Tab-separated table of C-alpha atoms and ligand atoms in Angstrom:
chain	number	residue	atom	x	y	z
A	1	UNK	CA	96.489	123.790	100.824
A	2	UNK	CA	99.146	123.006	97.964
A	3	UNK	CA	98.757	125.317	94.928
A	4	UNK	CA	98.715	122.330	92.552
A	5	UNK	CA	95.804	119.878	93.203
A	6	UNK	CA	96.890	116.166	94.270
A	7	UNK	CA	94.642	114.741	91.467
A	8	UNK	CA	94.299	115.846	87.913
A	9	UNK	CA	90.780	115.366	86.673
A	10	UNK	CA	90.369	113.484	83.512
A	11	UNK	CA	88.424	114.337	80.351
A	12	UNK	CA	87.692	117.867	81.517
A	13	UNK	CA	87.404	119.279	78.012
A	14	UNK	CA	84.816	116.381	76.978
A	15	UNK	CA	82.867	116.739	80.398
A	16	UNK	CA	82.334	120.317	79.519
A	17	UNK	CA	81.405	119.730	76.121
A	18	UNK	CA	78.829	117.281	77.060
A	19	UNK	CA	77.492	118.883	80.275
A	20	UNK	CA	77.566	122.189	78.335
A	21	UNK	CA	77.162	124.433	81.493
A	22	UNK	CA	75.323	127.857	81.187
A	23	UNK	CA	75.805	130.805	83.636
A	24	UNK	CA	73.297	130.234	86.367
A	25	UNK	CA	73.194	126.512	86.200
A	26	UNK	CA	72.755	124.420	89.441
A	27	UNK	CA	75.498	121.580	89.571
A	28	UNK	CA	75.642	118.280	91.687
A	29	UNK	CA	79.222	116.676	91.621
A	30	UNK	CA	78.758	113.448	93.475
A	31	UNK	CA	82.506	112.437	93.400
A	32	UNK	CA	84.055	115.862	93.599
A	33	UNK	CA	87.333	114.434	94.934
A	34	UNK	CA	90.098	117.475	94.729
A	35	UNK	CA	87.580	119.833	92.778
A	36	UNK	CA	89.188	119.967	89.299
A	37	UNK	CA	86.047	119.264	87.325
A	38	UNK	CA	83.974	121.316	89.852
A	39	UNK	CA	86.219	124.290	89.291
A	40	UNK	CA	85.915	123.893	85.641
A	41	UNK	CA	82.194	123.690	85.661
A	42	UNK	CA	81.866	126.535	88.378
A	43	UNK	CA	83.832	128.622	85.824
A	44	UNK	CA	81.061	128.472	83.474
A	45	UNK	CA	77.921	128.295	85.787
A	46	UNK	CA	79.288	131.213	88.052
A	47	UNK	CA	76.890	130.060	90.595
A	48	UNK	CA	78.745	128.200	93.381
A	49	UNK	CA	75.764	128.920	95.602
A	50	UNK	CA	73.810	126.386	93.459
A	51	UNK	CA	76.612	123.820	93.666
A	52	UNK	CA	76.550	120.712	95.899
A	53	UNK	CA	79.869	118.789	95.960
A	54	UNK	CA	80.108	115.233	97.480
A	55	UNK	CA	82.918	113.012	98.516
A	56	UNK	CA	83.056	110.114	100.901
A	57	UNK	CA	86.794	110.710	101.529
A	58	UNK	CA	87.618	112.699	104.614
A	59	UNK	CA	90.838	114.185	103.033
A	60	UNK	CA	88.973	115.102	99.801
A	61	UNK	CA	85.942	116.720	101.755
A	62	UNK	CA	88.348	118.831	103.636
A	63	UNK	CA	90.414	119.723	100.481
A	64	UNK	CA	86.996	120.766	98.970
A	65	UNK	CA	85.867	122.813	101.906
A	66	UNK	CA	89.111	124.976	101.716
A	67	UNK	CA	89.217	125.073	97.908
A	68	UNK	CA	85.497	126.429	97.766
A	69	UNK	CA	85.710	128.220	101.119
A	70	UNK	CA	83.708	131.476	101.048
A	71	UNK	CA	82.395	130.684	97.527
A	72	UNK	CA	78.917	129.238	98.907
A	73	UNK	CA	79.355	126.156	97.434
A	74	UNK	CA	78.055	123.074	99.635
A	75	UNK	CA	80.412	120.284	100.428
A	76	UNK	CA	78.810	117.088	101.752
A	77	UNK	CA	81.194	114.236	103.252
A	78	UNK	CA	79.101	111.304	102.394
A	79	UNK	CA	78.747	108.282	100.227
A	80	UNK	CA	76.980	109.536	97.070
A	81	UNK	CA	73.887	107.138	97.543
A	82	UNK	CA	73.012	108.315	100.956
A	83	UNK	CA	73.628	111.990	99.998
A	84	UNK	CA	71.652	111.690	96.760
A	85	UNK	CA	68.645	110.075	98.614
A	86	UNK	CA	68.749	112.904	101.107
A	87	UNK	CA	68.941	115.654	98.270
A	88	UNK	CA	65.785	113.732	96.622
A	89	UNK	CA	63.953	113.846	99.888
A	90	UNK	CA	64.591	117.516	100.321
A	91	UNK	CA	62.977	117.919	96.760
A	92	UNK	CA	66.403	119.200	95.097
A	93	UNK	CA	67.015	119.501	91.455
A	94	UNK	CA	70.125	120.198	89.420
A	95	UNK	CA	70.617	121.172	85.873
A	96	UNK	CA	74.108	119.401	85.725
A	97	UNK	CA	75.371	116.201	87.539
A	98	UNK	CA	78.696	114.577	87.279
A	99	UNK	CA	79.976	111.319	88.542
A	100	UNK	CA	83.652	110.714	88.209
A	101	UNK	CA	83.735	107.248	89.813
A	102	UNK	CA	86.546	105.268	91.428
A	103	UNK	CA	89.452	106.226	93.535
A	104	UNK	CA	91.797	109.349	93.268
A	105	UNK	CA	95.294	109.766	92.924
A	106	UNK	CA	95.989	110.290	96.582
A	107	UNK	CA	94.189	107.013	97.304
A	108	UNK	CA	96.718	105.195	95.149
A	109	UNK	CA	99.706	107.276	96.130
A	110	UNK	CA	99.337	107.139	99.845
A	111	UNK	CA	100.577	103.668	100.752
A	112	UNK	CA	98.900	103.761	104.252
A	113	UNK	CA	95.408	103.609	102.490
A	114	UNK	CA	96.344	100.150	101.022
A	115	UNK	CA	94.805	100.384	97.662
A	116	UNK	CA	98.168	99.652	95.942
A	117	UNK	CA	99.921	96.320	95.334
A	118	UNK	CA	103.198	98.373	94.464
A	119	UNK	CA	103.426	99.974	97.733
A	120	UNK	CA	103.585	98.305	101.306
A	121	UNK	CA	100.573	99.101	103.279
A	122	UNK	CA	97.789	97.812	105.582
A	123	UNK	CA	95.107	95.770	103.819
A	124	UNK	CA	92.455	98.788	103.988
A	125	UNK	CA	91.199	100.130	100.714
A	126	UNK	CA	88.230	102.160	102.338
A	127	UNK	CA	87.491	105.433	100.573
A	128	UNK	CA	85.574	106.481	103.641
A	129	UNK	CA	88.086	106.028	106.595
A	130	UNK	CA	85.031	105.738	109.186
A	131	UNK	CA	83.800	102.728	107.457
A	132	UNK	CA	83.859	99.432	109.512
A	133	UNK	CA	84.568	96.860	106.666
A	134	UNK	CA	88.243	96.777	105.590
A	135	UNK	CA	90.004	94.629	102.833
A	136	UNK	CA	91.778	92.922	105.881
A	137	UNK	CA	88.527	91.626	107.092
A	138	UNK	CA	87.542	90.059	103.710
A	139	UNK	CA	91.078	88.682	103.108
A	140	UNK	CA	91.418	87.273	106.620
A	141	UNK	CA	87.811	86.408	107.743
A	142	UNK	CA	85.397	85.724	104.909
A	143	UNK	CA	85.072	81.950	103.933
A	144	UNK	CA	86.349	80.589	100.746
A	145	UNK	CA	83.299	80.783	98.603
A	146	UNK	CA	82.627	84.444	99.402
A	147	UNK	CA	86.499	85.373	98.981
A	148	UNK	CA	86.510	83.657	95.835
A	149	UNK	CA	83.072	85.289	94.645
A	150	UNK	CA	84.552	88.835	95.423
A	151	UNK	CA	87.668	88.015	93.254
A	152	UNK	CA	85.726	86.449	90.401
A	153	UNK	CA	82.797	88.631	90.342
A	154	UNK	CA	84.378	92.218	90.992
A	155	UNK	CA	87.844	91.322	89.745
A	156	UNK	CA	86.660	89.398	86.790
A	157	UNK	CA	89.646	87.061	87.621
A	158	UNK	CA	89.504	83.582	86.210
A	159	UNK	CA	91.668	82.144	88.645
A	160	UNK	CA	89.731	83.354	91.560
A	161	UNK	CA	89.368	79.967	93.331
A	162	UNK	CA	92.949	79.133	93.416
A	163	UNK	CA	93.808	82.867	94.503
A	164	UNK	CA	91.215	82.297	97.431
A	165	UNK	CA	92.584	78.878	98.387
A	166	UNK	CA	96.254	80.468	98.449
A	167	UNK	CA	95.001	83.391	100.458
A	168	UNK	CA	93.311	81.137	103.199
A	169	UNK	CA	96.350	78.942	103.426
A	170	UNK	CA	98.438	81.811	104.116
A	171	UNK	CA	96.248	83.611	106.924
A	172	UNK	CA	96.727	85.875	108.690
A	173	UNK	CA	97.898	87.850	105.551
A	174	UNK	CA	99.197	91.065	107.040
A	175	UNK	CA	99.745	93.669	104.067
A	176	UNK	CA	99.327	94.515	100.568
A	177	UNK	CA	102.783	93.385	99.462
A	178	UNK	CA	102.324	90.007	101.152
A	179	UNK	CA	98.960	89.800	99.464
A	180	UNK	CA	100.427	90.528	96.033
A	181	UNK	CA	103.237	87.873	96.505
A	182	UNK	CA	100.433	85.339	97.510
A	183	UNK	CA	98.440	86.196	94.364
A	184	UNK	CA	101.602	86.208	92.182
A	185	UNK	CA	102.633	82.814	93.336
A	186	UNK	CA	99.451	81.186	91.818
A	187	UNK	CA	99.362	83.112	88.667
A	188	UNK	CA	100.864	82.136	85.310
A	189	UNK	CA	104.090	84.147	84.716
A	190	UNK	CA	104.560	86.691	81.652
A	191	UNK	CA	101.305	88.459	81.842
A	192	UNK	CA	100.670	92.029	80.644
A	193	UNK	CA	99.145	93.194	83.938
A	194	UNK	CA	100.540	92.642	87.418
A	195	UNK	CA	99.131	89.431	88.397
A	196	UNK	CA	97.427	90.745	91.451
A	197	UNK	CA	95.594	93.897	89.501
A	198	UNK	CA	92.322	91.786	89.349
A	199	UNK	CA	92.286	90.616	92.849
A	200	UNK	CA	92.940	94.235	94.297
A	201	UNK	CA	90.145	95.531	92.051
A	202	UNK	CA	87.743	92.931	93.318
A	203	UNK	CA	88.541	93.631	96.969
A	204	UNK	CA	88.430	97.349	96.445
A	205	UNK	CA	85.010	97.274	94.858
A	206	UNK	CA	83.779	94.833	97.487
A	207	UNK	CA	85.165	96.987	100.421
A	208	UNK	CA	83.488	100.054	98.802
A	209	UNK	CA	80.303	98.500	97.584
A	210	UNK	CA	81.044	100.417	94.355
A	211	UNK	CA	78.667	98.743	92.106
A	212	UNK	CA	75.648	98.862	94.570
A	213	UNK	CA	76.494	102.572	95.004
A	214	UNK	CA	76.286	103.169	91.198
A	215	UNK	CA	73.385	100.899	90.507
A	216	UNK	CA	71.227	102.397	93.116
A	217	UNK	CA	72.340	105.962	92.320
A	218	UNK	CA	71.683	106.318	88.788
A	219	UNK	CA	67.808	106.343	89.041
A	220	UNK	CA	67.976	108.865	91.851
A	221	UNK	CA	70.316	111.071	89.870
A	222	UNK	CA	67.976	111.084	86.794
A	223	UNK	CA	65.170	112.022	89.157
A	224	UNK	CA	67.363	114.817	90.402
A	225	UNK	CA	67.898	116.233	86.944
A	226	UNK	CA	65.397	119.190	85.946
A	227	UNK	CA	63.919	118.655	82.532
A	228	UNK	CA	66.507	119.288	79.829
A	229	UNK	CA	69.303	118.856	82.541
A	230	UNK	CA	72.558	116.734	81.685
A	231	UNK	CA	74.380	114.137	83.492
A	232	UNK	CA	77.814	112.730	82.595
A	233	UNK	CA	79.274	109.541	84.164
A	234	UNK	CA	83.060	108.848	83.892
A	235	UNK	CA	83.957	104.942	84.707
A	236	UNK	CA	87.159	103.236	85.013
A	237	UNK	CA	86.532	99.565	84.529
A	238	UNK	CA	84.114	97.545	82.524
A	239	UNK	CA	81.807	96.674	85.405
A	240	UNK	CA	80.948	100.172	85.894
A	241	UNK	CA	80.695	101.108	82.304
A	242	UNK	CA	78.317	98.222	81.701
A	243	UNK	CA	76.047	99.527	84.523
A	244	UNK	CA	75.788	103.011	83.097
A	245	UNK	CA	75.442	101.729	79.505
A	246	UNK	CA	72.459	99.634	80.448
A	247	UNK	CA	70.754	102.342	82.399
A	248	UNK	CA	71.070	104.587	79.643
A	249	UNK	CA	69.586	102.069	77.176
A	250	UNK	CA	66.783	101.240	79.557
A	251	UNK	CA	65.518	104.761	80.070
A	252	UNK	CA	66.865	106.086	76.823
A	253	UNK	CA	65.888	105.147	73.209
A	254	UNK	CA	63.394	106.383	70.624
A	255	UNK	CA	60.141	105.272	72.448
A	256	UNK	CA	57.455	107.840	73.518
A	257	UNK	CA	57.960	107.159	77.178
A	258	UNK	CA	62.031	107.411	77.156
A	259	UNK	CA	63.128	109.567	79.985
A	260	UNK	CA	66.360	110.528	78.693
A	261	UNK	CA	68.254	111.204	75.342
A	262	UNK	CA	71.718	109.546	75.208
A	263	UNK	CA	74.282	112.218	74.336
A	264	UNK	CA	77.114	109.645	73.696
A	265	UNK	CA	76.154	106.695	71.327
A	266	UNK	CA	79.659	105.276	72.096
A	267	UNK	CA	81.727	106.046	75.281
A	268	UNK	CA	84.182	108.947	75.152
A	269	UNK	CA	87.678	108.274	75.723
A	270	UNK	CA	90.968	110.052	76.237
A	271	UNK	CA	93.062	111.172	73.483
A	272	UNK	CA	96.839	109.987	73.475
A	273	UNK	CA	98.106	113.517	74.335
A	274	UNK	CA	95.994	113.443	77.684
A	275	UNK	CA	97.045	109.800	78.497
A	276	UNK	CA	100.674	110.843	78.238
A	277	UNK	CA	100.252	113.537	80.843
A	278	UNK	CA	97.849	111.625	83.001
A	279	UNK	CA	98.033	107.907	82.746
A	280	UNK	CA	94.945	107.625	84.892
A	281	UNK	CA	92.930	108.643	81.735
A	282	UNK	CA	93.830	105.719	79.658
A	283	UNK	CA	90.844	103.513	81.129
A	284	UNK	CA	88.269	106.428	81.496
A	285	UNK	CA	85.002	106.072	79.515
A	286	UNK	CA	82.510	109.201	79.743
A	287	UNK	CA	78.904	108.568	79.053
A	288	UNK	CA	76.374	111.410	79.032
A	289	UNK	CA	72.592	111.812	78.899
A	290	UNK	CA	70.069	114.622	78.666
A	291	UNK	CA	66.684	114.351	80.618
A	292	UNK	CA	63.630	114.739	78.485
B	301	SAM	C1	88.315	110.008	90.340
B	301	SAM	S1	88.027	110.786	91.891
B	301	SAM	C2	87.131	112.230	91.501
B	301	SAM	C3	88.016	113.488	91.006
B	301	SAM	C4	87.510	114.718	90.803
B	301	SAM	N1	86.485	114.748	89.657
B	301	SAM	C5	88.465	115.876	90.603
B	301	SAM	O1	88.150	116.507	89.634
B	301	SAM	O2	89.054	115.966	91.513
B	301	SAM	C6	86.714	109.882	92.582
B	301	SAM	C7	86.370	110.431	93.982
B	301	SAM	O3	85.058	109.967	94.278
B	301	SAM	C8	85.042	109.659	95.616
B	301	SAM	N2	84.013	108.448	95.600
B	301	SAM	C9	84.129	107.285	94.922
B	301	SAM	N3	82.929	106.611	95.123
B	301	SAM	C10	81.967	107.359	95.970
B	301	SAM	C11	80.975	107.131	96.680
B	301	SAM	N4	80.065	106.081	96.342
B	301	SAM	N5	80.520	108.140	97.345
B	301	SAM	C12	81.070	109.299	97.497
B	301	SAM	N6	82.491	109.479	96.842
B	301	SAM	C13	82.924	108.445	96.245
B	301	SAM	C14	86.347	109.130	95.968
B	301	SAM	O4	86.702	109.338	97.245
B	301	SAM	C15	87.324	110.222	95.156
B	301	SAM	O5	87.630	111.020	95.913
């Protein structure tokens, strides 16, 4: 295993401040990735035997197994919704839960994973390499209204219908570069973002069922927290952040039956010096709560 991690964890200082780990705390990391946050939290809890680290990506799960080998921390290679349901069925509870959503740097850096429109690669975009659905299937097989809905809903792309039409006219679309070119051709010039940014985001969210995973997991995570336990969620786009914000508003507040206290009235974001060193931190939004 390389000495330096292939992924730099974002907002680590703020995560530690909000989770406020104590020695002996149990810890559930549902997107453990390359273990940056987990390592920082475990330095405070000093209780790896009470830590469960989940990731659906094979490379990340293998890395975690090596990184925490012999510590007693349990690594589960699974999507977090299935793994969280299983932990709930087993009656497990945790003092601390962290979700650092989305993709890792290796997903974007490795052209073969097909996440990046800047690198030539297959239309894949699966976080879990064993999953059946790929971006290629959506791009080349789904009908116009379905394809357009994915790009509109998950990419928040106003020109989704035009893009879907152009994709269908160019089928079969072979790789990420070709897809990026097709999208760019129907987009107005001189935009701030690369013209394919939103389309790629929409496809990625659909391939990995990212919003469903988050929406259905949040209530399970709340149920997995011990009374007084804390949960932090880092999201990287507004669709995810909205889900977390609404969930916290629904179960928090000042009413007698509120199940959680919101610890972040506004989302915590990265300071400029962190963004300089780690551009991924630019869009990170951290929200945290404490179970009553
Ligand atoms: C931003 S990275 C997390 C990095 C990690 N906090 C660290 O310090 O290295 C997100 C990770 O979550 C994983 N992931 C995303 N959605 C997931 C899901 N629904 N279930 C399980 N893992 C997921 C990805 O494979 C990726 O490795």
